[in-house]
Structures are given as structure tokens and as C-alpha cells.
PDB file of C-alpha atoms in Angstrom:
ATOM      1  CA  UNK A   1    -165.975 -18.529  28.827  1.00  0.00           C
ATOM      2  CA  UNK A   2    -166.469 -20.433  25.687  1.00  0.00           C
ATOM      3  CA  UNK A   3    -163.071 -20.965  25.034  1.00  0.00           C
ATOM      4  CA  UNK A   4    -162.368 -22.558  27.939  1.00  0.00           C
ATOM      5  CA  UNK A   5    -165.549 -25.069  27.471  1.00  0.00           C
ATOM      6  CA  UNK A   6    -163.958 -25.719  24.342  1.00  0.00           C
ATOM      7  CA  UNK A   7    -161.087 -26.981  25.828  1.00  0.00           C
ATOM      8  CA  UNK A   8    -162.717 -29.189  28.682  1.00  0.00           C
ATOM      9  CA  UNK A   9    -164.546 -30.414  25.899  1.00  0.00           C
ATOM     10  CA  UNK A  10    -161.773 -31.469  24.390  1.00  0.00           C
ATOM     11  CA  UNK A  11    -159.803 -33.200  27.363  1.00  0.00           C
ATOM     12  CA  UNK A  12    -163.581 -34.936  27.875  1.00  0.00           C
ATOM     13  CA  UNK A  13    -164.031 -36.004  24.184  1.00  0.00           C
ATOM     14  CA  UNK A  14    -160.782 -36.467  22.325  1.00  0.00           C
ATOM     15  CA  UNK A  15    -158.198 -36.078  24.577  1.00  0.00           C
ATOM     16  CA  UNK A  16    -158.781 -40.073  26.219  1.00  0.00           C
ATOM     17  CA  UNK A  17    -159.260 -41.424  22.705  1.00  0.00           C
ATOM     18  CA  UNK A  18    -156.546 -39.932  21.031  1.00  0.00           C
ATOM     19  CA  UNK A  19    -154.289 -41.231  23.760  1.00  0.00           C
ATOM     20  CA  UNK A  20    -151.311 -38.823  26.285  1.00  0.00           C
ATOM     21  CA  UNK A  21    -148.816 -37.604  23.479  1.00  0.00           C
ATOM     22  CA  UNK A  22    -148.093 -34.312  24.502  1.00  0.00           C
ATOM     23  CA  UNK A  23    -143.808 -33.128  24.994  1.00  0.00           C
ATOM     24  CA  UNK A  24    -144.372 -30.540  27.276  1.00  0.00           C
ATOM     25  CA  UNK A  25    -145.566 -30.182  31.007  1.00  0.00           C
ATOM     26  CA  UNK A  26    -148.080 -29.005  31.860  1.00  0.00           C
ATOM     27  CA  UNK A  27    -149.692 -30.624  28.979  1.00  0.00           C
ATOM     28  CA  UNK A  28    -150.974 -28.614  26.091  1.00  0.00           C
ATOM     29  CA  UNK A  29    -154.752 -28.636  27.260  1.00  0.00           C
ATOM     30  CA  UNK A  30    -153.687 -27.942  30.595  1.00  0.00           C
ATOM     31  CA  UNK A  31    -151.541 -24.669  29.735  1.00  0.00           C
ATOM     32  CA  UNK A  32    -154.295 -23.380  27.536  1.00  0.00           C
ATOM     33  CA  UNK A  33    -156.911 -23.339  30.583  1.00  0.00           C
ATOM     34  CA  UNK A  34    -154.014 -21.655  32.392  1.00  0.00           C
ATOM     35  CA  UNK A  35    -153.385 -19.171  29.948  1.00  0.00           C
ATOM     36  CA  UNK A  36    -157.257 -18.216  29.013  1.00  0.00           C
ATOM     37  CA  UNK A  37    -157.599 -18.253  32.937  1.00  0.00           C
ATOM     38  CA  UNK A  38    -154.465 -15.636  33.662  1.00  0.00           C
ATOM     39  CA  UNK A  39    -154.484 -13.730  30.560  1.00  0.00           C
ATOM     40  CA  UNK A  40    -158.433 -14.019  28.842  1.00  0.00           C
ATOM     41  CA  UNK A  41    -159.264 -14.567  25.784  1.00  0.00           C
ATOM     42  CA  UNK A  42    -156.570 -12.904  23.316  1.00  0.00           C
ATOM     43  CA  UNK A  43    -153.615 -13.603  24.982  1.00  0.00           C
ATOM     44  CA  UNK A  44    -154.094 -16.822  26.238  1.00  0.00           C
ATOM     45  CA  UNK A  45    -155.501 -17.745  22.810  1.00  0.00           C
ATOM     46  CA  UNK A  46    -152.226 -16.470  20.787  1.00  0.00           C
ATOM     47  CA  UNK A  47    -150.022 -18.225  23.859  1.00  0.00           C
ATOM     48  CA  UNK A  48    -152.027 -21.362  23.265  1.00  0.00           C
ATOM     49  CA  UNK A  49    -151.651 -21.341  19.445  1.00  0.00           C
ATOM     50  CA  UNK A  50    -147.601 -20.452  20.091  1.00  0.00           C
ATOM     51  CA  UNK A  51    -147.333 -23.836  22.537  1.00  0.00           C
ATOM     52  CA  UNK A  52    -149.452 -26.201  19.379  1.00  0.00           C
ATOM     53  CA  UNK A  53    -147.041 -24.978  16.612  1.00  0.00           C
ATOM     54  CA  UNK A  54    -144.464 -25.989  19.102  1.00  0.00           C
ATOM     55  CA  UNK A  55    -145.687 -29.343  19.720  1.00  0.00           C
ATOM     56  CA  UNK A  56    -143.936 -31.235  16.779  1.00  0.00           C
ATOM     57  CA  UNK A  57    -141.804 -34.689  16.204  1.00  0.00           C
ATOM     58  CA  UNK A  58    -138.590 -32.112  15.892  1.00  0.00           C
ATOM     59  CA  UNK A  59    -139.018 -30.278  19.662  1.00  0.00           C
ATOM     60  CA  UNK A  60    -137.568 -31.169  22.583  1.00  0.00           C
ATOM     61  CA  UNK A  61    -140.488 -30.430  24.639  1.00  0.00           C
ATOM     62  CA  UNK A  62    -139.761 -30.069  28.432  1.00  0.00           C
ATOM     63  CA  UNK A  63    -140.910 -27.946  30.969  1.00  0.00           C
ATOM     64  CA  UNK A  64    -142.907 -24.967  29.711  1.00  0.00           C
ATOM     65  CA  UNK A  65    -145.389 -23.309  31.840  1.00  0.00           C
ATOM     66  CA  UNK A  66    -147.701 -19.906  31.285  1.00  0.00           C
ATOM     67  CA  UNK A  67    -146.061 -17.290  31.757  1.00  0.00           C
ATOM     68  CA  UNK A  68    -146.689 -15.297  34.639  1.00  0.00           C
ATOM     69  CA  UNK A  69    -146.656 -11.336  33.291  1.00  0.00           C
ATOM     70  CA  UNK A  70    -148.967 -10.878  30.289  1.00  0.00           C
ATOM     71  CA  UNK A  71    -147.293 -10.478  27.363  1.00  0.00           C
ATOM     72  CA  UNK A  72    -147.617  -7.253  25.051  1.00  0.00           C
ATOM     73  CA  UNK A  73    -148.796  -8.960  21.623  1.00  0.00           C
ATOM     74  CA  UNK A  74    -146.945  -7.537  18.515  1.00  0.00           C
ATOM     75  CA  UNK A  75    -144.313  -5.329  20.668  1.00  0.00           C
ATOM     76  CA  UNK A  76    -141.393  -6.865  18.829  1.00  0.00           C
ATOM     77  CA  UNK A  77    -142.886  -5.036  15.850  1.00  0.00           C
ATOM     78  CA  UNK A  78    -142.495  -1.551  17.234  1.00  0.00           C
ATOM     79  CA  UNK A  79    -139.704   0.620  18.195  1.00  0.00           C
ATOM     80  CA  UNK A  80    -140.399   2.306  21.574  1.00  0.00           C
ATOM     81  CA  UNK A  81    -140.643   5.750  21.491  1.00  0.00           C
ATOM     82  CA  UNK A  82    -137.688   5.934  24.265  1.00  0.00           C
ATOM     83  CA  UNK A  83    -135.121   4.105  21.856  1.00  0.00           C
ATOM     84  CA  UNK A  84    -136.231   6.551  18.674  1.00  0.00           C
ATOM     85  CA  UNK A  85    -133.271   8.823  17.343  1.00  0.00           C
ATOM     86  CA  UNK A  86    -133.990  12.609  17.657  1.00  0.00           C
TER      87      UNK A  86
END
């Protein structure tokens, strides 16, 4: 998958120059190859993106790993059909 060699590429590359700055564990690089791995290429892409905007001066950080169930993008935008009024 591309978007995985991407990321290798980057832990090769960059990653050792730019030096270990990352607040969360696993690191980021680490939970995107988890997340493209367990969830392909949308998901784990959108669950990647989620962790980067995360990664500022102002965050905790912490434990945060991939979640294990793949999450339903743009559900909190609908109403279920179940919780509609007749």
C-alpha cells in the first residue's frame, strides 16, 4: 500500500533527523501504520490526520492507541433512522 510506504519513508528519512518529539504513545508514525493496517486506506487516513491535528504544544498527549472497531466516518452527522420522530 502506498500509504503505508509513505510512512516508512518517513520514519527512514525525516523521522531520525527531525529528532523523537511526538506526545503520544504509540508515536504518531507508529499509530498511522496501525491504523492503515486495521482499518485501510480511508479510515486509517482520517484517524491519522485526527491524531496530527492533535499533536500540538497545548495537548496533553498520553496514551492513545488505534482504535480497535472501525469507526463509521461522518455518523455524528446523521440521525439514525431508529431515533427519527414518526
Amino acid at each position: 500500500m502506498l500509504l503505508i510506504g509513505v510512512v516508512k519513508a518517513y520514519r527512514l528519512v525525516l523521522s531520525p533527523w527531525l529528532g523523537s518529539s511526538c506526545r503520544f504513545t504509540p508515536t504518531c508514525s507508529a499509530y498511522s501504520l496501525q491504523a492503515l493496517e486495521r482499518h485501510g486506506a480511508m479510515t486509517g487516513s482520517y484517524l491519522t490526520l485526527h491524531r496530527l491535528a492533535r499533536c500540538n504544544p497545548w495537548c496533553e498527549g498520553g496514551h492513545d492507541p488505534v482504535p480497535l472497531e472501525k469507526r463509521r466516518l461522518f455518523t455524528h452527522l446523521v440521525t439514525p433512522l431508529s431515533k427519527k420522530k414518526s
